[in-house]
Short mmCIF file of C-alpha atoms in Angstrom, two decimals:
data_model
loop_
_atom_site.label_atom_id
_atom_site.label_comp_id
_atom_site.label_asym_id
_atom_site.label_seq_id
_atom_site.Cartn_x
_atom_site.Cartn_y
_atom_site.Cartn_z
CA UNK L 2 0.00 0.00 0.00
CA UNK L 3 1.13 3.62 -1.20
CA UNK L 4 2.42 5.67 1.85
CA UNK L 5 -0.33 7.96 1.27
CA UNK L 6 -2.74 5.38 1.77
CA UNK L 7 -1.60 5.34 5.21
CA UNK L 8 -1.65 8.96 5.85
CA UNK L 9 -5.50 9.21 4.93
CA UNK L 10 -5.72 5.98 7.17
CA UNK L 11 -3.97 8.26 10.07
CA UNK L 12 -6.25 11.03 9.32
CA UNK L 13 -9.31 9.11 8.89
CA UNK L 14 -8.47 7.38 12.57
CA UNK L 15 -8.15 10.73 14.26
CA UNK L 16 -11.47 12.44 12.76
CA UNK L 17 -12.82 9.12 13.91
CA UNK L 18 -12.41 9.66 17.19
CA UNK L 19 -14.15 13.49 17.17
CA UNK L 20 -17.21 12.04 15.48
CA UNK L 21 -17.09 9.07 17.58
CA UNK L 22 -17.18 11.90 20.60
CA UNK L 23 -19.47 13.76 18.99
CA UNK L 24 -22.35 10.70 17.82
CA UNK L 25 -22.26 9.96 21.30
CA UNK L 26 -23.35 13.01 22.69
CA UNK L 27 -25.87 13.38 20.40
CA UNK L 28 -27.30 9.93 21.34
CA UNK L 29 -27.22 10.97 24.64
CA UNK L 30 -28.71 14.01 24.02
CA UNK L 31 -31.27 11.91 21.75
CA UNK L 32 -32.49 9.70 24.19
CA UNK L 33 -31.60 12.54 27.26
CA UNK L 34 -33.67 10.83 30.93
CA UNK L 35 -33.87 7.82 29.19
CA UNK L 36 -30.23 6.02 29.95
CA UNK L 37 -28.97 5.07 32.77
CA UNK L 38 -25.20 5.73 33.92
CA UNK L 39 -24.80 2.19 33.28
CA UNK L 40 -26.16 2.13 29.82
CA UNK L 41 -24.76 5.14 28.65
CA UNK L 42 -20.95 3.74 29.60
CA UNK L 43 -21.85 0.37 27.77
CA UNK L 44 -23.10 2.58 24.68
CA UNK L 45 -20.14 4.86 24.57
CA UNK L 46 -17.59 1.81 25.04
CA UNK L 47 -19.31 -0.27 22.37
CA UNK L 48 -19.46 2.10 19.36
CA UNK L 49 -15.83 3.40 20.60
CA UNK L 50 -14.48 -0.25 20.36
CA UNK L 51 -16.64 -1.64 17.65
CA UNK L 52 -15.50 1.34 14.78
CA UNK L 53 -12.10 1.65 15.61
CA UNK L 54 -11.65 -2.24 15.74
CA UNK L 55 -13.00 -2.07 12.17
CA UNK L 56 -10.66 0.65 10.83
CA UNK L 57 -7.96 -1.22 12.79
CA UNK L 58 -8.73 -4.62 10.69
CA UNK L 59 -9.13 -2.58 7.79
CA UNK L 60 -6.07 -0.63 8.14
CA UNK L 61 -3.41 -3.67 9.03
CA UNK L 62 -5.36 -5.90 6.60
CA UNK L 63 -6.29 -8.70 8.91
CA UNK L 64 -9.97 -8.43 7.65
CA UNK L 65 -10.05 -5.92 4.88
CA UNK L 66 -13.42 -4.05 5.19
CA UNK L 67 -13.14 -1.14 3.56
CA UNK L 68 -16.17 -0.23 2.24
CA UNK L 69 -18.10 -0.94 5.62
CA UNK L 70 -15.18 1.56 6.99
CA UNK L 71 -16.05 4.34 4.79
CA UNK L 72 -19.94 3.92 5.51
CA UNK L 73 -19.09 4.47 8.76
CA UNK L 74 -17.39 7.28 8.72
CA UNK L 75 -19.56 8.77 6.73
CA UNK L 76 -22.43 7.88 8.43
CA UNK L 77 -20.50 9.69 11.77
CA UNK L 78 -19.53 12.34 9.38
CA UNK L 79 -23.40 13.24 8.56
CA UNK L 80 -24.30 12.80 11.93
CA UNK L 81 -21.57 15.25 13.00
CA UNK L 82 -22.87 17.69 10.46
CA UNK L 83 -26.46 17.57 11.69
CA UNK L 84 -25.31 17.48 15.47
CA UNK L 85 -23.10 20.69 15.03
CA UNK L 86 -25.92 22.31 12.81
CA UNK L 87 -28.48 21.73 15.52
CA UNK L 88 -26.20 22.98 18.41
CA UNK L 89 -25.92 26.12 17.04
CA UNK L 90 -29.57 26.22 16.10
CA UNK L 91 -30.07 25.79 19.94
CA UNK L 92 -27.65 28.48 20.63
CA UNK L 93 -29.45 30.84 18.63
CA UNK L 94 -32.76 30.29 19.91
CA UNK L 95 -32.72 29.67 22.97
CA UNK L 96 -33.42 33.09 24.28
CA UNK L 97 -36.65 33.11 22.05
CA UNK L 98 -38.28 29.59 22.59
CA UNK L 99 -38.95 27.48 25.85
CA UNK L 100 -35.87 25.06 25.90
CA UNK L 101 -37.87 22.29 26.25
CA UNK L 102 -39.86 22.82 23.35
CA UNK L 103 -36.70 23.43 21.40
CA UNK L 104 -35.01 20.55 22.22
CA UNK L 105 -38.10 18.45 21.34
CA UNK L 106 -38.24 20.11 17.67
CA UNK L 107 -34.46 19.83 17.64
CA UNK L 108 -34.39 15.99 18.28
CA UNK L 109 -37.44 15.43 15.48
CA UNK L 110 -35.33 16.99 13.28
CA UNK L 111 -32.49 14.84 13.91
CA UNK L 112 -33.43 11.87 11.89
CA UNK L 113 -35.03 14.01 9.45
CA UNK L 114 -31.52 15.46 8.63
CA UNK L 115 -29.90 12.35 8.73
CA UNK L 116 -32.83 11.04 5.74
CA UNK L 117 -32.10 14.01 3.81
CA UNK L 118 -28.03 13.73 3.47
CA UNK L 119 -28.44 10.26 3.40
CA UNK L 120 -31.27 10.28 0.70
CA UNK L 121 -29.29 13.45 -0.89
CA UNK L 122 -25.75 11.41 -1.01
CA UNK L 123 -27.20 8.06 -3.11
CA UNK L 124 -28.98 10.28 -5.47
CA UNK L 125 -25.77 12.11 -6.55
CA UNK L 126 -24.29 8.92 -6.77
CA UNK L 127 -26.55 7.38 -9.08
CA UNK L 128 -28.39 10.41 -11.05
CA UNK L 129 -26.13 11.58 -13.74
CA UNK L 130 -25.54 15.24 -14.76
CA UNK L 131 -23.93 16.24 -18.12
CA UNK L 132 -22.11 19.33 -18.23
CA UNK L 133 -20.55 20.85 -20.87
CA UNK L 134 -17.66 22.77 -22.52
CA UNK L 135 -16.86 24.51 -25.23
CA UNK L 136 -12.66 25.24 -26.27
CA UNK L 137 -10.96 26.19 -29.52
CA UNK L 138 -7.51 24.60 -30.24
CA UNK L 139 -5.01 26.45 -32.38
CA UNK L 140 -4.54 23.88 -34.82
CA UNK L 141 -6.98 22.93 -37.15
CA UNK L 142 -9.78 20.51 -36.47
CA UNK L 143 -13.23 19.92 -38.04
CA UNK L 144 -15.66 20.61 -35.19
CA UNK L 145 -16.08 17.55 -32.95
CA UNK L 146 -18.04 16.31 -29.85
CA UNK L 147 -16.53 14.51 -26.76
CA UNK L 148 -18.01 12.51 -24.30
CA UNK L 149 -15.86 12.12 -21.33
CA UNK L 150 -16.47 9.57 -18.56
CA UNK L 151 -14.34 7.97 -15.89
CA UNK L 152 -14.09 5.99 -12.84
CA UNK L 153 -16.91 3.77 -13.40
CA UNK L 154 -16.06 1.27 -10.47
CA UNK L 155 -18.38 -1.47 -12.36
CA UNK L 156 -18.59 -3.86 -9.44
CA UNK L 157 -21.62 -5.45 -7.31
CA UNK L 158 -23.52 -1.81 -6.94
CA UNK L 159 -23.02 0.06 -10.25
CA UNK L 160 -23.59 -1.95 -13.45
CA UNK L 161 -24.95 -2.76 -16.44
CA UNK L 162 -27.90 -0.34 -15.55
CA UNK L 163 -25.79 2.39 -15.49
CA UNK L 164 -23.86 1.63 -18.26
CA UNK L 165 -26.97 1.70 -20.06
CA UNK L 166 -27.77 4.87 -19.22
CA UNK L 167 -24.38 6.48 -20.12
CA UNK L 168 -24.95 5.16 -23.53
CA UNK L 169 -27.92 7.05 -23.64
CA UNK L 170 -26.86 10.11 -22.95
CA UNK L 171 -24.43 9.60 -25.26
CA UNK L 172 -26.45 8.62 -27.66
CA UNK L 173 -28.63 12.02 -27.08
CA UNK L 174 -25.62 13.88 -27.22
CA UNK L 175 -24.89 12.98 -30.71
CA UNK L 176 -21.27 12.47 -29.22
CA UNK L 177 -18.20 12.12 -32.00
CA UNK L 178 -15.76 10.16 -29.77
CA UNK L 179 -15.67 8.90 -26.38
CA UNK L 180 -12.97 8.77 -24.05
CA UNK L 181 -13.08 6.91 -20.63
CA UNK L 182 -9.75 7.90 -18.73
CA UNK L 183 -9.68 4.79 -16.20
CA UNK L 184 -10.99 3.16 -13.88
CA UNK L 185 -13.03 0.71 -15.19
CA UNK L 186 -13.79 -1.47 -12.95
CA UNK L 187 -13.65 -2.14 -9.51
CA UNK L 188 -10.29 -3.55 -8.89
CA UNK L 189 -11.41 -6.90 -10.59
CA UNK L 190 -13.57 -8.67 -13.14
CA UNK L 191 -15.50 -10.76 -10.58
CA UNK L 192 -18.99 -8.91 -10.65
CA UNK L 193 -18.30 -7.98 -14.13
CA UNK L 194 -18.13 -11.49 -15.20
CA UNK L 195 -21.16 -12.91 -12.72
CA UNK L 196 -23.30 -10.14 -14.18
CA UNK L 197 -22.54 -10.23 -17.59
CA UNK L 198 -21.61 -6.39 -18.14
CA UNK L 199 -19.83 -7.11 -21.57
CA UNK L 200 -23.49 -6.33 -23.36
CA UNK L 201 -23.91 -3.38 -21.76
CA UNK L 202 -20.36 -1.66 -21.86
CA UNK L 203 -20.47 -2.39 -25.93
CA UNK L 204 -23.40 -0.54 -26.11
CA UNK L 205 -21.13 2.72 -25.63
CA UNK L 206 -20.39 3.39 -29.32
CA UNK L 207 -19.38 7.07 -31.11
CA UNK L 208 -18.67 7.77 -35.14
CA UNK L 209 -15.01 8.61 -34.24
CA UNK L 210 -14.51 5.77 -31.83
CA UNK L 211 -14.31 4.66 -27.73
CA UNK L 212 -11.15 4.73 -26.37
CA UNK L 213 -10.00 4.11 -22.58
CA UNK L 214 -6.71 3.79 -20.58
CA UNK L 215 -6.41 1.71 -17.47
CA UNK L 216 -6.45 3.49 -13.39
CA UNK L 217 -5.07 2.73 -10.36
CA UNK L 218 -8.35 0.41 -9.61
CA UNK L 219 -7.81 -1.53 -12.86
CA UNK L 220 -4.10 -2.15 -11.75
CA UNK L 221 -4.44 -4.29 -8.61
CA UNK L 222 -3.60 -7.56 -10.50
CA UNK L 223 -5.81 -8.26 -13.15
CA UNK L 224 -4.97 -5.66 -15.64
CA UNK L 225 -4.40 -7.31 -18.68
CA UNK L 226 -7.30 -8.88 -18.09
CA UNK L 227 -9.16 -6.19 -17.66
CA UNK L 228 -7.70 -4.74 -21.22
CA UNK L 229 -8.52 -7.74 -22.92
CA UNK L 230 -12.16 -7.41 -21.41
CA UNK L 231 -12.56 -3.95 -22.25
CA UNK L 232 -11.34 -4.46 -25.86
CA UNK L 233 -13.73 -7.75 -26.54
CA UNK L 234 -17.16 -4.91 -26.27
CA UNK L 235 -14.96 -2.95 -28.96
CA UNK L 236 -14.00 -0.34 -26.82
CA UNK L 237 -10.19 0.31 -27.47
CA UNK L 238 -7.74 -0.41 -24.57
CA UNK L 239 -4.33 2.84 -25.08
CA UNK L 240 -1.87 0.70 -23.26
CA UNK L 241 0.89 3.39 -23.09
CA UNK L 242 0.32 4.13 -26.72
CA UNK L 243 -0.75 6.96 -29.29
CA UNK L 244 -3.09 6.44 -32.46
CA UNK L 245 -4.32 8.40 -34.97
CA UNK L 246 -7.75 8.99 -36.09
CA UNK L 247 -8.36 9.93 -39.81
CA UNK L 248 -5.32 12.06 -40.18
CA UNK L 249 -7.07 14.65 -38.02
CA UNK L 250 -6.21 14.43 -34.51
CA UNK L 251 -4.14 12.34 -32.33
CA UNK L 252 -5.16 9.94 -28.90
CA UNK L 253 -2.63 9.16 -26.57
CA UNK L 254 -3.52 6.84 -23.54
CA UNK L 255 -1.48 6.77 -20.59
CA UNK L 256 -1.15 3.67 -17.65
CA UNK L 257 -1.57 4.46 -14.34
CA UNK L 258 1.21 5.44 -12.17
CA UNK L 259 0.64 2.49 -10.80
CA UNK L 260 2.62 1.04 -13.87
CA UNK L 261 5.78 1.92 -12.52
CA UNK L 262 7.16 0.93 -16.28
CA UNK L 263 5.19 3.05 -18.15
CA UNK L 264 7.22 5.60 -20.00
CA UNK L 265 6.99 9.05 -19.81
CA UNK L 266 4.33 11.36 -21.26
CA UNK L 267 6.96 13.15 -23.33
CA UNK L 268 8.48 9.60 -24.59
CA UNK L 269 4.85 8.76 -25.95
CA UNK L 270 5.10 11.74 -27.84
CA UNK L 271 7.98 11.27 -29.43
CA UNK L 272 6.62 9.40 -32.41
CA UNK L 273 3.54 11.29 -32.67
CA UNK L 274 2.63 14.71 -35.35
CA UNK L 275 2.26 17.15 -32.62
CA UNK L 276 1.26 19.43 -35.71
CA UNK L 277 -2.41 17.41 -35.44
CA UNK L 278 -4.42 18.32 -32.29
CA UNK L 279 -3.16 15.81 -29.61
CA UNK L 280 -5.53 14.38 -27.02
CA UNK L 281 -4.30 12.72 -23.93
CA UNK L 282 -5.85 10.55 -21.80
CA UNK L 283 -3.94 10.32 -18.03
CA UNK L 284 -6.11 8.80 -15.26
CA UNK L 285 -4.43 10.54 -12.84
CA UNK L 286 -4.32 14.75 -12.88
CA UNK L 287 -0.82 15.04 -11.25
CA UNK L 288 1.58 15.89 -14.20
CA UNK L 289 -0.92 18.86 -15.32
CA UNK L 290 2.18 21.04 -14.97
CA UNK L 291 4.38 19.19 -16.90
CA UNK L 292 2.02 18.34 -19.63
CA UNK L 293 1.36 21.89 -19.94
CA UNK L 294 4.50 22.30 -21.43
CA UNK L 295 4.13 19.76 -24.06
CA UNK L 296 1.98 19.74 -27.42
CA UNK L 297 -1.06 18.60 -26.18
CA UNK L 298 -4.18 19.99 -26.75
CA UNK L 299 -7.03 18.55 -24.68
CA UNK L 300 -6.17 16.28 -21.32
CA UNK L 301 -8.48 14.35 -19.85
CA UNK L 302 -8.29 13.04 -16.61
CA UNK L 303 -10.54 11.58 -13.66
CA UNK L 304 -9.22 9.56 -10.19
CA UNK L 305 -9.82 12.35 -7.74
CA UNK L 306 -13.84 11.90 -7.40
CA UNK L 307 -14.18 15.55 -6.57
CA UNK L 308 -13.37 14.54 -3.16
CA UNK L 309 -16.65 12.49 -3.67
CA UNK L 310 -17.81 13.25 -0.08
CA UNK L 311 -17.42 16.95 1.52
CA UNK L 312 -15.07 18.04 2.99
CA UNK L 313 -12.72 15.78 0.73
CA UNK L 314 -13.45 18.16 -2.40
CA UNK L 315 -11.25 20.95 -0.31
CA UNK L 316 -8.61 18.52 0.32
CA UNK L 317 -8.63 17.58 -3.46
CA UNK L 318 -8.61 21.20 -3.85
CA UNK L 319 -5.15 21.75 -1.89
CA UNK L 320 -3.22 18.39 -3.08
CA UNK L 321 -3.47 19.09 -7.34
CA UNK L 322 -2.99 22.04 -9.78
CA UNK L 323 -6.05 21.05 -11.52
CA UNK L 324 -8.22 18.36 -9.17
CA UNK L 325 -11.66 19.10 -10.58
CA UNK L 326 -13.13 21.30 -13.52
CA UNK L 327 -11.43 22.79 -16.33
CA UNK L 328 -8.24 24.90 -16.99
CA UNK L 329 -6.65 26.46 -19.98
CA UNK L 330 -2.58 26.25 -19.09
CA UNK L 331 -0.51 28.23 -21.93
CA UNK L 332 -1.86 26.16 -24.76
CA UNK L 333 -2.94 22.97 -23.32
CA UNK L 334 -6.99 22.40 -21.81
CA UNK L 335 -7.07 20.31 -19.19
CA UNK L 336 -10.15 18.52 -17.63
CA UNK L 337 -10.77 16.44 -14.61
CA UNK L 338 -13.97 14.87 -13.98
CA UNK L 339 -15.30 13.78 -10.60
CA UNK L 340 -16.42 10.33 -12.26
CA UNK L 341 -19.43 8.91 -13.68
CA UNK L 342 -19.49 6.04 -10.73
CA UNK L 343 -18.15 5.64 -7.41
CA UNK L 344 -15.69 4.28 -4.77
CA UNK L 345 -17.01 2.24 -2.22
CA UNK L 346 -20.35 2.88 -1.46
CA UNK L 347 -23.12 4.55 -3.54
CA UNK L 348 -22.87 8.27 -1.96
CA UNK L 349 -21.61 11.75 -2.67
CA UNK L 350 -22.17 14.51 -1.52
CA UNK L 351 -20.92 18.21 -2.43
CA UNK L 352 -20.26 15.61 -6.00
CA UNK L 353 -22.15 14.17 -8.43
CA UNK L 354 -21.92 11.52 -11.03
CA UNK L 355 -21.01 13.28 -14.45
CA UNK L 356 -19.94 13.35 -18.21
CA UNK L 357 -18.22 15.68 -19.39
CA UNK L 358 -19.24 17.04 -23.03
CA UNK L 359 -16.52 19.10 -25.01
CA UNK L 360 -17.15 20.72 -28.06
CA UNK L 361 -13.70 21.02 -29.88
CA UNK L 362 -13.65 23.81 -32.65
CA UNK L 363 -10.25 23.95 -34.35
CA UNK L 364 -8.80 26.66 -36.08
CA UNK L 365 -10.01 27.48 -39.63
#
């Protein structure tokens, strides 16, 4: 595991502990003359020892679990929001309604909240939004249409369903090419092969072509696998390679870092006619800089989720150049996407599922 890995492990164990502090005030406050001294000790020990022996399993990988790890935090996270949002409510009020009819609202509303984010969170994760862009390269290109959509995760809760839909947006979008900068699936080909997905991820077709490039999730062992799965639905596989489309333009598609092999972004280039408009594919956005200074056009990138739960977006924020949305650097546009699927379990919040649509007007 990457030493980062352990750093958000160290970071997740500490906030942990605050919203374990703070859940448990709240259900005290919750359930205030109801719990004895007794009960309230037994409570407090048993969420305490219960969360943090899961994070510990998860973390030293003596029982992986780490999508019932992130539902809990999350869960605490929410719970923390609400608590904290309510508090100050109180604080507010107070002097202008009977405290006990406050806190008797207040704790109503208290589930209520919890519905809503929770309600709010699998929405985003499942109801896509399309949003598009419009950029003019300064080399010339008939106009085109790009459909851009990463980190599907296809695994046990996002499927063939979905893919269906994102074929019909695509469809509706009268898209020219499609590019799906990693991800794929969700670290292997288990539920992809039990549910039959093949059908549905062929179903993603453009005039001018599908092309992906393998992520971090599709590198965990089974990546040529993966490829060769990917490339059966006729959806071509860029393993560290460039091709060109009818003399017009130019796709390069980039490994994951991962690949500790893989050769530079600047080696790739090397046999390529920068004088054509050069697209890049990079799962990861965290050679923006560098690529900036290259001949390439359009980048397209996913991996960071947008943070996919709040506050994570602000960390995402503070750890790329570029780690959501679009930037024009010198001549290069660069685009991140916050995913079409999901990591772990089926929320987001201050995120949504996307695709990206780029109209691409070259110069005359």
């Amino acid at each position: 595991m990457e030493l980062r890995h352990y750093i958000i492990f160290a970071v997740a164990t500490l906030l942990l502990q605050l919203f374990l502090y703070i859940f448990n005030r709240t259900l005290f406050w919750l359930f205030s003359g109801k719990l004895t001294h007794r009960l309230r000790y037994f409570i407090g020990s048993f969420t305490f020892l219960t969360a943090n022996g899961i994070i510990f399993l998860t973390i030293f990988r003596i029982q992986p679990l780490f999508r019932l790890s992130a539902l809990i935090l999350i869960l605490l996270l929410f719970s923390a929001f609400i608590s904290v949002g309510l508090a100050l409510t109180y604080k507010l009020l107070k002097s202008f309604i009977n405290s006990s009819i406050l806190n008797r609202t207040l704790r109503a509303v208290y589930p209520i909240g919890m519905l809503i984010l929770v309600g709010l969170s699998i929405y985003n994760a499942y109801t896509p939004k399309v949003i598009h862009y419009q950029i003019e390269l300064d080399k010339p290109l008939k106009t085109m249409r790009i459909a851009v959509a990463s980190d599907f995760h296809l695994g046990k809760l996002f499927g063939g369903e979905q893919i269906d839909k994102l074929a019909r947006i695509i469809e509706r979008e009268k898209a020219d090419l499609v590019l799906l900068p990693g991800d794929i699936m969700d670290d292997n080909l288990n539920a992809y092969l039990a549910e039959q997905m093949s059908s549905h991820l062929a179903k993603l077709k453009a005039p001018l072509g599908v092309y992906a490039t393998l992520g971090n999730h599709d590198f965990f062992g089974q990546q040529q696998a993966i490829a060769d799965e990917i490339n059966k639905t006729g959806i071509k596989v860029l393993w560290d390679e460039a091709v060109i489309i009818n003399n017009e333009f130019v796709i390069v598609g980039r490994n994951d870092d991962l690949n500790k092999a893989r050769p530079t972004t600047k080696r790739l280039l090397q046999n390529v006619d920068t004088n054509l408009p050069v697209f890049l594919m990079d799962h990861r956005p965290t050679e923006v800089t560098e690529h900036s200074a290259l001949p390439i056009d359009v980048q397209v990138s996913g991996h960071t989720h947008n943070g996919q739960i709040f506050p994570a977006n602000l960390i995402i924020k503070a750890m790329y150049r570029l780690g959501y949305g679009y930037e024009k650097i010198a001549d290069g546009h660069f685009f991140v996407t916050s995913g079409y699927g999901f990591w772990g379990i089926p929320m987001r919040l201050g995120s949504q599922s996307e695709i990206f649509i780029i109209d691409v007007k070259g110069k005359n």
